[in-house]
Tab-separated table of C-alpha atoms and ligand atoms in Angstrom:
chain	number	residue	atom	x	y	z
A	1	UNK	CA	-21.210	29.846	-8.713
A	2	UNK	CA	-17.507	31.616	-7.107
A	3	UNK	CA	-14.553	29.234	-7.054
A	4	UNK	CA	-11.588	29.242	-6.014
A	5	UNK	CA	-9.551	26.895	-8.446
A	6	UNK	CA	-10.575	25.553	-11.717
A	7	UNK	CA	-8.575	23.280	-13.527
A	8	UNK	CA	-9.376	23.647	-17.358
A	9	UNK	CA	-9.973	21.049	-19.810
A	10	UNK	CA	-8.462	17.745	-19.056
A	11	UNK	CA	-8.988	14.575	-19.651
A	12	UNK	CA	-11.342	13.775	-15.993
A	13	UNK	CA	-11.011	10.249	-14.978
A	14	UNK	CA	-14.852	10.438	-13.782
A	15	UNK	CA	-16.344	7.103	-12.546
A	16	UNK	CA	-18.532	6.393	-15.504
A	17	UNK	CA	-15.707	7.026	-17.930
A	18	UNK	CA	-12.847	9.814	-18.628
A	19	UNK	CA	-14.619	13.192	-19.864
A	20	UNK	CA	-12.928	16.199	-21.314
A	21	UNK	CA	-14.172	19.165	-19.120
A	22	UNK	CA	-13.258	21.246	-16.524
A	23	UNK	CA	-12.976	20.347	-12.490
A	24	UNK	CA	-13.859	23.464	-10.025
A	25	UNK	CA	-13.821	23.466	-6.548
A	26	UNK	CA	-14.675	25.486	-3.307
A	27	UNK	CA	-13.338	25.338	0.093
A	28	UNK	CA	-11.530	22.206	-0.648
A	29	UNK	CA	-14.340	20.216	-2.680
A	30	UNK	CA	-14.648	19.910	-6.156
A	31	UNK	CA	-17.409	22.088	-6.147
A	32	UNK	CA	-18.093	21.399	-10.017
A	33	UNK	CA	-17.947	19.526	-13.179
A	34	UNK	CA	-18.210	20.926	-16.712
A	35	UNK	CA	-17.728	23.184	-18.870
A	36	UNK	CA	-15.916	27.048	-19.460
A	37	UNK	CA	-16.013	27.347	-16.171
A	38	UNK	CA	-13.842	30.003	-14.296
A	39	UNK	CA	-11.617	31.543	-11.245
A	40	UNK	CA	-9.467	33.297	-10.543
A	41	UNK	CA	-6.655	30.678	-10.130
A	42	UNK	CA	-7.172	28.731	-12.996
A	43	UNK	CA	-4.811	25.649	-14.410
A	44	UNK	CA	-4.652	24.561	-17.470
A	45	UNK	CA	-4.874	20.541	-18.667
A	46	UNK	CA	-5.619	20.371	-22.069
A	47	UNK	CA	-3.409	17.511	-23.090
A	48	UNK	CA	-3.877	16.109	-19.311
A	49	UNK	CA	-5.539	13.681	-17.112
A	50	UNK	CA	-6.927	14.601	-14.178
A	51	UNK	CA	-7.274	11.421	-11.945
A	52	UNK	CA	-8.041	11.130	-8.135
A	53	UNK	CA	-5.034	11.859	-5.621
A	54	UNK	CA	-3.764	8.142	-5.348
A	55	UNK	CA	-4.146	6.428	-1.857
A	56	UNK	CA	-1.374	4.330	-1.286
A	57	UNK	CA	-3.408	1.988	1.858
A	58	UNK	CA	-0.334	-0.121	2.466
A	59	UNK	CA	2.857	1.545	3.388
A	60	UNK	CA	5.255	1.126	6.573
A	61	UNK	CA	6.140	4.371	8.330
A	62	UNK	CA	7.807	5.144	11.294
A	63	UNK	CA	8.138	0.863	11.844
A	64	UNK	CA	10.623	-0.716	13.702
A	65	UNK	CA	11.034	-3.546	11.186
A	66	UNK	CA	8.964	-7.642	11.640
A	67	UNK	CA	12.323	-9.058	11.913
A	68	UNK	CA	13.616	-6.516	14.966
A	69	UNK	CA	15.512	-3.876	16.290
A	70	UNK	CA	16.154	-1.693	12.958
A	71	UNK	CA	13.704	1.644	12.296
A	72	UNK	CA	12.866	2.344	8.069
A	73	UNK	CA	14.309	5.307	7.032
A	74	UNK	CA	11.472	7.585	6.399
A	75	UNK	CA	9.377	9.548	8.900
A	76	UNK	CA	5.938	11.004	8.235
A	77	UNK	CA	7.034	14.128	6.209
A	78	UNK	CA	9.570	12.198	4.269
A	79	UNK	CA	7.005	9.571	3.598
A	80	UNK	CA	4.492	12.108	2.870
A	81	UNK	CA	6.715	13.917	0.640
A	82	UNK	CA	7.518	11.475	-1.325
A	83	UNK	CA	4.023	10.150	-1.707
A	84	UNK	CA	2.926	13.443	-3.136
A	85	UNK	CA	5.452	13.913	-5.334
A	86	UNK	CA	4.161	9.917	-6.637
A	87	UNK	CA	0.473	11.134	-6.981
A	88	UNK	CA	-0.928	10.432	-4.061
A	89	UNK	CA	-2.772	12.361	-1.475
A	90	UNK	CA	-3.882	10.407	1.167
A	91	UNK	CA	-1.790	7.698	2.615
A	92	UNK	CA	-2.527	4.608	4.876
A	93	UNK	CA	-0.084	3.267	7.167
A	94	UNK	CA	-0.026	0.927	10.116
A	95	UNK	CA	0.110	1.835	14.009
A	96	UNK	CA	2.315	-0.922	14.822
A	97	UNK	CA	2.053	-2.878	18.114
A	98	UNK	CA	4.590	-4.856	19.431
A	99	UNK	CA	3.942	-7.651	21.933
A	100	UNK	CA	2.971	-6.514	25.424
A	101	UNK	CA	2.042	-2.545	24.247
A	102	UNK	CA	-1.603	-1.140	24.641
A	103	UNK	CA	-3.365	-0.737	21.385
A	104	UNK	CA	-4.894	2.605	22.040
A	105	UNK	CA	-1.585	3.978	22.944
A	106	UNK	CA	-0.041	2.864	20.510
A	107	UNK	CA	-2.146	4.084	18.498
A	108	UNK	CA	-2.048	7.227	19.926
A	109	UNK	CA	1.266	7.978	19.033
A	110	UNK	CA	1.151	6.970	15.689
A	111	UNK	CA	-1.287	10.010	15.470
A	112	UNK	CA	0.820	12.314	17.389
A	113	UNK	CA	3.651	11.647	14.886
A	114	UNK	CA	1.896	11.898	11.617
A	115	UNK	CA	-0.056	14.851	13.392
A	116	UNK	CA	2.876	16.929	13.514
A	117	UNK	CA	4.668	15.854	10.108
A	118	UNK	CA	2.177	14.536	8.224
A	119	UNK	CA	1.829	16.506	4.378
A	120	UNK	CA	-0.525	15.039	2.929
A	121	UNK	CA	-3.811	13.266	4.899
A	122	UNK	CA	-3.724	9.700	6.717
A	123	UNK	CA	-5.184	7.076	8.791
A	124	UNK	CA	-3.575	3.780	10.474
A	125	UNK	CA	-4.138	-0.119	10.604
A	126	UNK	CA	-4.729	-1.257	13.662
A	127	UNK	CA	-1.309	-4.020	13.638
A	128	UNK	CA	-2.336	-6.000	16.422
A	129	UNK	CA	0.196	-9.119	17.638
A	130	UNK	CA	-1.074	-9.830	20.908
A	131	UNK	CA	-5.014	-9.976	21.141
A	132	UNK	CA	-5.148	-10.137	24.297
A	133	UNK	CA	-8.710	-9.885	26.358
A	134	UNK	CA	-8.894	-6.325	27.470
A	135	UNK	CA	-7.627	-5.750	23.325
A	136	UNK	CA	-10.753	-7.980	22.273
A	137	UNK	CA	-12.873	-6.773	24.363
A	138	UNK	CA	-12.380	-3.055	24.673
A	139	UNK	CA	-9.396	-1.996	22.825
A	140	UNK	CA	-10.631	-3.126	19.603
A	141	UNK	CA	-13.587	-2.433	19.620
A	142	UNK	CA	-13.548	1.348	20.878
A	143	UNK	CA	-10.676	2.323	18.595
A	144	UNK	CA	-12.794	0.779	15.658
A	145	UNK	CA	-15.544	2.679	16.413
A	146	UNK	CA	-13.557	5.705	16.823
A	147	UNK	CA	-13.145	5.196	12.883
A	148	UNK	CA	-10.057	3.140	12.732
A	149	UNK	CA	-11.490	0.289	10.195
A	150	UNK	CA	-8.909	-1.784	9.271
A	151	UNK	CA	-7.134	-4.625	11.538
A	152	UNK	CA	-3.777	-6.191	10.125
A	153	UNK	CA	-2.200	-9.170	11.081
A	154	UNK	CA	0.266	-11.373	10.185
A	155	UNK	CA	0.602	-15.382	9.469
A	156	UNK	CA	4.366	-14.766	9.493
A	157	UNK	CA	7.719	-13.631	11.889
A	158	UNK	CA	8.661	-14.549	15.019
A	159	UNK	CA	7.761	-11.143	16.819
A	160	UNK	CA	4.445	-11.077	14.582
A	161	UNK	CA	2.445	-13.367	13.991
A	162	UNK	CA	-1.447	-14.780	15.971
A	163	UNK	CA	-2.322	-18.062	15.893
A	164	UNK	CA	-5.550	-18.985	14.462
A	165	UNK	CA	-7.473	-18.983	17.050
A	166	UNK	CA	-6.147	-15.036	17.488
A	167	UNK	CA	-6.935	-14.820	14.355
A	168	UNK	CA	-10.943	-15.810	14.272
A	169	UNK	CA	-11.458	-14.024	17.907
A	170	UNK	CA	-10.159	-11.263	15.838
A	171	UNK	CA	-11.999	-11.697	12.957
A	172	UNK	CA	-14.591	-11.540	15.662
A	173	UNK	CA	-14.156	-8.334	17.005
A	174	UNK	CA	-13.795	-6.765	12.700
A	175	UNK	CA	-17.229	-8.428	11.743
A	176	UNK	CA	-19.002	-7.366	14.900
A	177	UNK	CA	-17.621	-3.386	14.509
A	178	UNK	CA	-17.777	-3.082	10.820
A	179	UNK	CA	-14.338	-3.265	10.340
A	180	UNK	CA	-12.276	-4.906	7.067
A	181	UNK	CA	-8.842	-7.294	7.929
A	182	UNK	CA	-6.721	-7.167	6.316
A	183	UNK	CA	-3.344	-9.656	6.381
A	184	UNK	CA	-0.155	-10.685	5.822
A	185	UNK	CA	-0.548	-14.220	4.650
A	186	UNK	CA	2.493	-17.064	4.534
A	187	UNK	CA	3.433	-19.985	6.106
A	188	UNK	CA	5.607	-19.221	8.971
A	189	UNK	CA	6.542	-22.966	9.003
A	190	UNK	CA	7.049	-23.684	5.689
A	191	UNK	CA	9.752	-20.492	5.633
A	192	UNK	CA	11.390	-21.789	8.961
A	193	UNK	CA	12.652	-25.313	7.095
A	194	UNK	CA	13.427	-24.097	4.069
A	195	UNK	CA	15.731	-21.332	5.999
A	196	UNK	CA	17.302	-24.323	7.956
A	197	UNK	CA	18.083	-25.965	4.755
A	198	UNK	CA	20.060	-22.777	3.106
A	199	UNK	CA	21.122	-22.754	6.268
A	200	UNK	CA	23.294	-26.146	6.358
A	201	UNK	CA	24.350	-25.666	2.483
A	202	UNK	CA	25.736	-22.375	3.438
A	203	UNK	CA	23.561	-20.511	1.875
A	204	UNK	CA	22.784	-17.471	3.259
A	205	UNK	CA	23.640	-14.252	1.277
A	206	UNK	CA	20.447	-12.260	0.533
A	207	UNK	CA	20.226	-13.814	-2.490
A	208	UNK	CA	19.027	-16.453	-1.227
A	209	UNK	CA	15.362	-14.764	0.181
A	210	UNK	CA	13.809	-15.778	-2.607
A	211	UNK	CA	14.123	-18.984	-1.836
A	212	UNK	CA	13.909	-19.204	1.456
A	213	UNK	CA	10.162	-17.768	1.687
A	214	UNK	CA	9.043	-20.315	-1.477
A	215	UNK	CA	5.111	-19.993	-3.109
A	216	UNK	CA	3.840	-22.173	-1.147
A	217	UNK	CA	3.995	-20.699	1.705
A	218	UNK	CA	2.213	-18.332	0.716
A	219	UNK	CA	-0.586	-20.363	-1.092
A	220	UNK	CA	-1.105	-22.455	2.303
A	221	UNK	CA	-1.377	-19.386	4.814
A	222	UNK	CA	-4.058	-17.913	1.429
A	223	UNK	CA	-5.677	-21.894	1.507
A	224	UNK	CA	-6.081	-21.752	5.536
A	225	UNK	CA	-7.215	-18.134	5.351
A	226	UNK	CA	-9.715	-18.570	3.304
A	227	UNK	CA	-11.297	-21.762	5.286
A	228	UNK	CA	-11.108	-19.248	8.622
A	229	UNK	CA	-13.152	-16.491	6.680
A	230	UNK	CA	-15.745	-19.678	6.057
A	231	UNK	CA	-16.079	-19.569	9.544
A	232	UNK	CA	-16.511	-15.685	10.650
A	233	UNK	CA	-18.097	-14.203	7.948
A	234	UNK	CA	-15.307	-11.022	8.276
A	235	UNK	CA	-14.254	-9.391	4.971
A	236	UNK	CA	-10.809	-9.891	4.678
A	237	UNK	CA	-7.950	-8.076	2.067
A	238	UNK	CA	-4.763	-10.489	1.308
A	239	UNK	CA	-1.809	-7.869	1.259
A	240	UNK	CA	1.186	-7.923	-1.270
A	241	UNK	CA	-0.446	-11.505	-2.923
A	242	UNK	CA	2.877	-12.338	-4.907
A	243	UNK	CA	2.071	-16.128	-6.813
A	244	UNK	CA	-0.928	-16.867	-9.323
A	245	UNK	CA	-1.595	-20.352	-7.066
A	246	UNK	CA	-2.277	-18.319	-4.026
A	247	UNK	CA	-4.508	-15.630	-6.473
A	248	UNK	CA	-6.599	-18.605	-7.658
A	249	UNK	CA	-7.219	-19.626	-4.211
A	250	UNK	CA	-8.781	-16.839	-3.505
A	251	UNK	CA	-11.143	-16.201	-7.082
A	252	UNK	CA	-12.366	-20.231	-5.195
A	253	UNK	CA	-13.428	-18.520	-2.304
A	254	UNK	CA	-14.862	-15.456	-3.964
A	255	UNK	CA	-17.248	-17.816	-6.082
A	256	UNK	CA	-17.840	-19.890	-2.768
A	257	UNK	CA	-19.361	-15.927	-1.762
A	258	UNK	CA	-16.733	-15.229	0.312
A	259	UNK	CA	-15.989	-11.805	0.623
A	260	UNK	CA	-12.008	-11.806	-0.628
A	261	UNK	CA	-10.106	-9.134	-1.621
A	262	UNK	CA	-6.525	-8.760	-2.911
A	263	UNK	CA	-3.746	-6.346	-3.500
A	264	UNK	CA	-0.642	-7.065	-5.160
A	265	UNK	CA	2.524	-4.511	-5.740
A	266	UNK	CA	4.354	-3.513	-7.954
A	267	UNK	CA	7.535	-4.965	-7.376
A	268	UNK	CA	5.687	-8.528	-7.851
A	269	UNK	CA	4.979	-6.802	-11.668
A	270	UNK	CA	8.896	-5.357	-12.121
A	271	UNK	CA	10.967	-6.862	-10.350
A	272	UNK	CA	11.953	-11.096	-9.881
A	273	UNK	CA	14.340	-12.737	-7.998
A	274	UNK	CA	17.373	-12.048	-10.811
A	275	UNK	CA	17.705	-9.341	-10.145
A	276	UNK	CA	18.937	-10.253	-7.090
A	277	UNK	CA	21.655	-13.065	-8.367
A	278	UNK	CA	24.230	-11.002	-7.331
A	279	UNK	CA	26.743	-12.049	-5.440
A	280	UNK	CA	27.108	-10.016	-1.354
A	281	UNK	CA	24.748	-7.181	-0.072
A	282	UNK	CA	23.769	-5.519	-3.055
A	283	UNK	CA	21.101	-7.675	-2.956
A	284	UNK	CA	19.957	-7.139	0.229
A	285	UNK	CA	17.789	-4.234	-1.511
A	286	UNK	CA	15.961	-6.043	-3.227
A	287	UNK	CA	15.173	-8.570	-0.244
A	288	UNK	CA	10.972	-7.911	0.984
A	289	UNK	CA	8.474	-10.706	1.911
A	290	UNK	CA	6.383	-11.945	0.275
A	291	UNK	CA	9.732	-12.577	-1.903
A	292	UNK	CA	9.868	-11.412	-5.689
A	293	UNK	CA	9.062	-14.192	-7.708
A	294	UNK	CA	9.861	-15.229	-11.836
A	295	UNK	CA	8.686	-13.497	-14.930
A	296	UNK	CA	6.481	-16.057	-15.267
A	297	UNK	CA	4.328	-15.319	-11.855
A	298	UNK	CA	4.770	-11.543	-13.202
A	299	UNK	CA	2.456	-12.128	-15.939
A	300	UNK	CA	-0.028	-14.172	-14.537
A	301	UNK	CA	-0.294	-10.820	-11.972
A	302	UNK	CA	-0.671	-8.509	-14.617
A	303	UNK	CA	-3.100	-10.602	-16.512
A	304	UNK	CA	-5.672	-10.698	-12.769
A	305	UNK	CA	-5.111	-6.773	-12.983
A	306	UNK	CA	-7.097	-7.013	-16.420
A	307	UNK	CA	-9.289	-9.433	-14.941
A	308	UNK	CA	-10.546	-7.558	-12.132
A	309	UNK	CA	-8.613	-10.173	-9.654
A	310	UNK	CA	-7.293	-7.647	-7.627
A	311	UNK	CA	-9.130	-4.712	-6.172
A	312	UNK	CA	-5.328	-2.575	-5.308
A	313	UNK	CA	-2.039	-2.139	-6.017
A	314	UNK	CA	-0.533	-0.540	-3.327
A	315	UNK	CA	3.779	0.233	-2.523
A	316	UNK	CA	4.523	-1.304	0.974
A	317	UNK	CA	6.682	0.744	1.170
A	318	UNK	CA	9.073	-0.738	3.539
A	319	UNK	CA	12.187	0.906	3.112
A	320	UNK	CA	15.141	0.713	5.342
A	321	UNK	CA	18.377	2.852	4.563
A	322	UNK	CA	21.089	0.794	2.787
A	323	UNK	CA	23.643	1.127	5.164
A	324	UNK	CA	24.428	-0.627	8.635
A	325	UNK	CA	21.469	1.823	10.226
A	326	UNK	CA	19.277	-0.284	7.269
A	327	UNK	CA	19.566	-3.096	5.039
A	328	UNK	CA	23.618	-3.844	6.881
A	329	UNK	CA	22.352	-4.216	10.471
A	330	UNK	CA	25.916	-3.415	11.438
A	331	UNK	CA	27.730	-5.224	9.098
A	332	UNK	CA	28.734	-4.988	5.630
A	333	UNK	CA	27.490	-8.648	5.049
A	334	UNK	CA	24.765	-9.386	6.297
A	335	UNK	CA	22.693	-12.657	5.958
A	336	UNK	CA	19.411	-12.820	4.482
A	337	UNK	CA	18.036	-13.789	7.937
A	338	UNK	CA	19.720	-10.499	9.253
A	339	UNK	CA	18.186	-8.589	6.772
A	340	UNK	CA	14.713	-6.612	7.535
A	341	UNK	CA	12.507	-7.280	4.959
A	342	UNK	CA	10.820	-4.265	2.742
A	343	UNK	CA	11.230	-1.970	-0.201
A	344	UNK	CA	10.714	1.930	-1.196
A	345	UNK	CA	8.336	2.422	-3.272
A	346	UNK	CA	5.420	5.485	-2.722
A	347	UNK	CA	6.340	7.783	-4.857
A	348	UNK	CA	7.652	5.039	-8.044
A	349	UNK	CA	3.685	3.313	-7.434
A	350	UNK	CA	1.780	4.705	-9.432
A	351	UNK	CA	3.975	5.980	-12.093
A	352	UNK	CA	4.920	2.438	-12.335
A	353	UNK	CA	0.892	1.217	-12.756
A	354	UNK	CA	0.125	3.578	-14.988
A	355	UNK	CA	3.089	2.818	-17.659
A	356	UNK	CA	2.988	-1.654	-17.540
A	357	UNK	CA	-1.486	-0.524	-17.121
A	358	UNK	CA	-2.343	1.713	-18.934
A	359	UNK	CA	0.594	3.177	-21.840
A	360	UNK	CA	1.020	-0.496	-22.530
A	361	UNK	CA	-2.547	-0.958	-22.892
A	362	UNK	CA	-2.692	-3.408	-20.500
A	363	UNK	CA	-6.224	-1.734	-18.443
A	364	UNK	CA	-8.357	1.965	-18.911
A	365	UNK	CA	-7.885	4.189	-16.775
A	366	UNK	CA	-11.465	3.829	-14.626
A	367	UNK	CA	-9.209	0.950	-13.758
A	368	UNK	CA	-6.402	3.017	-13.081
A	369	UNK	CA	-7.713	5.011	-10.620
A	370	UNK	CA	-9.858	2.149	-9.247
A	371	UNK	CA	-6.474	0.204	-8.175
A	372	UNK	CA	-4.739	3.458	-7.299
A	373	UNK	CA	-7.343	5.155	-5.174
A	374	UNK	CA	-11.301	4.119	-5.909
A	375	UNK	CA	-11.454	0.759	-4.147
A	376	UNK	CA	-9.159	1.778	-1.007
A	377	UNK	CA	-11.152	4.388	-0.402
A	378	UNK	CA	-14.178	2.186	-0.334
A	379	UNK	CA	-12.816	-1.114	1.851
A	380	UNK	CA	-11.257	1.433	3.780
A	381	UNK	CA	-13.922	3.571	4.809
A	382	UNK	CA	-12.804	6.679	3.231
A	383	UNK	CA	-15.654	6.831	0.403
A	384	UNK	CA	-17.314	9.119	-1.431
A	385	UNK	CA	-14.769	12.004	0.956
A	386	UNK	CA	-11.908	10.155	-1.147
A	387	UNK	CA	-11.227	8.024	-3.702
A	388	UNK	CA	-12.946	9.769	-6.171
A	389	UNK	CA	-13.877	12.819	-8.862
A	390	UNK	CA	-17.295	13.705	-8.066
A	391	UNK	CA	-19.339	16.797	-6.390
A	392	UNK	CA	-19.022	17.098	-2.598
A	393	UNK	CA	-15.902	15.351	-2.514
A	394	UNK	CA	-12.216	16.244	-1.542
A	395	UNK	CA	-10.281	18.398	-4.332
A	396	UNK	CA	-7.398	15.533	-4.201
A	397	UNK	CA	-6.238	15.462	-7.544
A	398	UNK	CA	-3.060	14.785	-9.642
A	399	UNK	CA	-2.954	15.803	-13.271
A	400	UNK	CA	-1.058	13.187	-15.113
A	401	UNK	CA	1.016	14.442	-18.047
A	402	UNK	CA	0.543	10.817	-20.164
A	403	UNK	CA	3.218	11.275	-22.739
A	404	UNK	CA	5.673	11.958	-20.203
A	405	UNK	CA	8.451	9.959	-20.270
A	406	UNK	CA	10.752	9.936	-16.942
A	407	UNK	CA	13.514	7.176	-15.988
A	408	UNK	CA	13.608	6.323	-11.985
A	409	UNK	CA	16.008	6.490	-10.703
A	410	UNK	CA	17.437	7.092	-6.589
A	411	UNK	CA	18.079	10.812	-7.013
A	412	UNK	CA	14.404	11.697	-8.246
A	413	UNK	CA	13.283	10.286	-5.034
A	414	UNK	CA	11.843	12.289	-2.054
A	415	UNK	CA	11.722	9.857	0.403
A	416	UNK	CA	14.844	8.813	2.757
A	417	UNK	CA	15.673	5.026	1.837
A	418	UNK	CA	19.242	6.543	-0.372
A	419	UNK	CA	18.013	4.340	-3.650
A	420	UNK	CA	15.131	2.356	-5.309
A	421	UNK	CA	15.168	-0.460	-6.654
A	422	UNK	CA	13.317	0.175	-9.984
A	423	UNK	CA	16.680	1.874	-10.894
A	424	UNK	CA	17.005	2.450	-14.201
A	425	UNK	CA	13.327	1.649	-15.266
A	426	UNK	CA	11.584	4.183	-17.940
A	427	UNK	CA	7.905	5.125	-17.427
A	428	UNK	CA	5.633	6.581	-19.381
A	429	UNK	CA	3.748	9.228	-18.004
A	430	UNK	CA	3.842	10.891	-14.323
A	431	UNK	CA	2.143	12.865	-12.166
A	432	UNK	CA	2.937	16.524	-13.076
A	433	UNK	CA	0.339	18.670	-10.726
A	434	UNK	CA	-0.560	17.104	-6.697
A	435	UNK	CA	-3.687	18.641	-5.449
A	436	UNK	CA	-4.651	18.450	-2.411
A	437	UNK	CA	-8.091	19.258	-0.186
A	438	UNK	CA	-7.488	22.299	-3.746
A	439	UNK	CA	-3.886	23.547	-2.538
A	440	UNK	CA	-1.556	22.849	-5.410
A	441	UNK	CA	1.365	21.159	-3.154
A	442	UNK	CA	3.512	19.729	-5.870
A	443	UNK	CA	4.216	21.362	-9.049
A	444	UNK	CA	6.689	19.826	-10.855
A	445	UNK	CA	9.755	20.196	-9.234
A	446	UNK	CA	8.163	22.815	-6.523
A	447	UNK	CA	6.296	22.011	-3.324
A	448	UNK	CA	4.122	23.507	-1.255
A	449	UNK	CA	2.397	22.113	2.145
A	450	UNK	CA	3.623	22.094	5.322
A	451	UNK	CA	4.454	19.055	7.545
A	452	UNK	CA	1.108	18.911	9.848
A	453	UNK	CA	-0.826	19.500	7.027
A	454	UNK	CA	-2.664	16.415	7.016
A	455	UNK	CA	-5.123	15.667	8.450
A	456	UNK	CA	-6.098	12.641	10.067
A	457	UNK	CA	-9.598	10.525	8.295
A	458	UNK	CA	-11.602	8.713	10.770
A	459	UNK	CA	-14.087	6.534	8.636
A	460	UNK	CA	-18.303	6.047	9.839
A	461	UNK	CA	-18.304	2.731	8.031
A	462	UNK	CA	-16.966	0.306	5.200
A	463	UNK	CA	-18.430	0.965	1.426
A	464	UNK	CA	-17.428	-2.378	-0.194
A	465	UNK	CA	-20.466	-1.839	-2.440
A	466	UNK	CA	-18.632	-1.632	-5.924
A	467	UNK	CA	-15.498	-3.095	-4.898
A	468	UNK	CA	-14.959	-6.484	-7.540
A	469	UNK	CA	-15.202	-9.262	-5.015
B	501	URP	O1	9.196	-6.960	2.553
B	501	URP	C1	8.128	-6.531	3.353
B	501	URP	N1	6.708	-6.667	3.109
B	501	URP	N2	7.442	-5.840	4.725
B	501	URP	C2	6.945	-5.178	5.495
B	501	URP	C3	6.904	-5.873	6.153
B	501	URP	C4	5.956	-6.847	5.565
B	501	URP	O2	5.191	-6.386	6.453
B	501	URP	O3	5.642	-7.658	5.398
B	502	ZN	ZN1	3.212	-7.326	5.023
B	503	ZN	ZN1	3.339	-4.637	4.284
């Protein structure tokens, strides 16, 4: 068989486990997996791992802050370039509806932006904040049927949240049209109550942000969500879970038969509220919601990763530049109520998960592939085109040097945030070469993918078999 590219003699992480062999690529697809393959263009991967290209299924790109007013730092070009350097070959950001917007027009707008600028493949979650009659009857069913198979709902933020009635209505449409519902689960009233107490005590510096989002806010929202899910039998994924209590609640719901899935993010595995115990605006760099917790929580979340409680580890990349256009919002000294929530993470996600997971012996290479790519592909309807090394799948691959030690620093990141909350953390394991649909787009420090090369991915159906729930 004539091949365009052969990646030779790597440890290939297949669904059934790692195998030392070659991967042959033709016309952008994985044509064959075996021994002794040859082509004019060969990459020697001996001593390295060949993994499915990562899919970052939770990132905010060219989106206004959930608090309003401020735009995220990246555009589709810088975000997808940064994602590629971090070992990813696809991203799933949000088509973010604001109240009053037509969701169809929102999706068309985001599609045009990404088609002009994205370096790697993409699709969108449909973010519904204003479920009008017209949206529920026409727009949402049509968009899902077109292949946008996930719907995002917020239970928090004044500008974004929907009522329980509206959640149930959206869940019914998702159920009837084969879509997954993904939810930011925090009780907004609890957050408002805790915020008022902090403000009354004069505790308004950014370092108080975690105290304004107590664990109970997440626990209550997840409990409520499990109840709603028992009324409407629809698959639901809880985004960015940050507390063991809420994860335990989800485990119980699964045991009762709920189709509930769980995501967490590297910030909850590597950072704690102690990182924010600094006076003044530097703490704003770490403001995200749910907030950073404590080290006992961190260990419990790592255990959940090992115990298959979590299905996906995504970045929740949502950075704002650390200046008056972003985190400092026109003021050198913003209060925690003003600071837009979100951190950069597209490029650091996979090295952090690999290092803390695989290099530390907590998870296997197979599990890493599931958490970083395969499960997202299944949950969002992209499987088996994406997320797996198999004949016929897109040749989306990342070649990793499992022993390479890297110190994470803002200066080596390719996003537009200008800082990383992981500054100074040493990781072991790095994606050295990234291949998107058969083309080498990252090789060491060099990058070869023009903006607009990324393709829109539309999904025919969800493919939930094989994901833990
Ligand atoms: O702090 C976070 N997670 N920012 C992103 C917006 C959101 O979904 O909460
Ligand atoms: Zn969120
Ligand atoms: Zn988010």
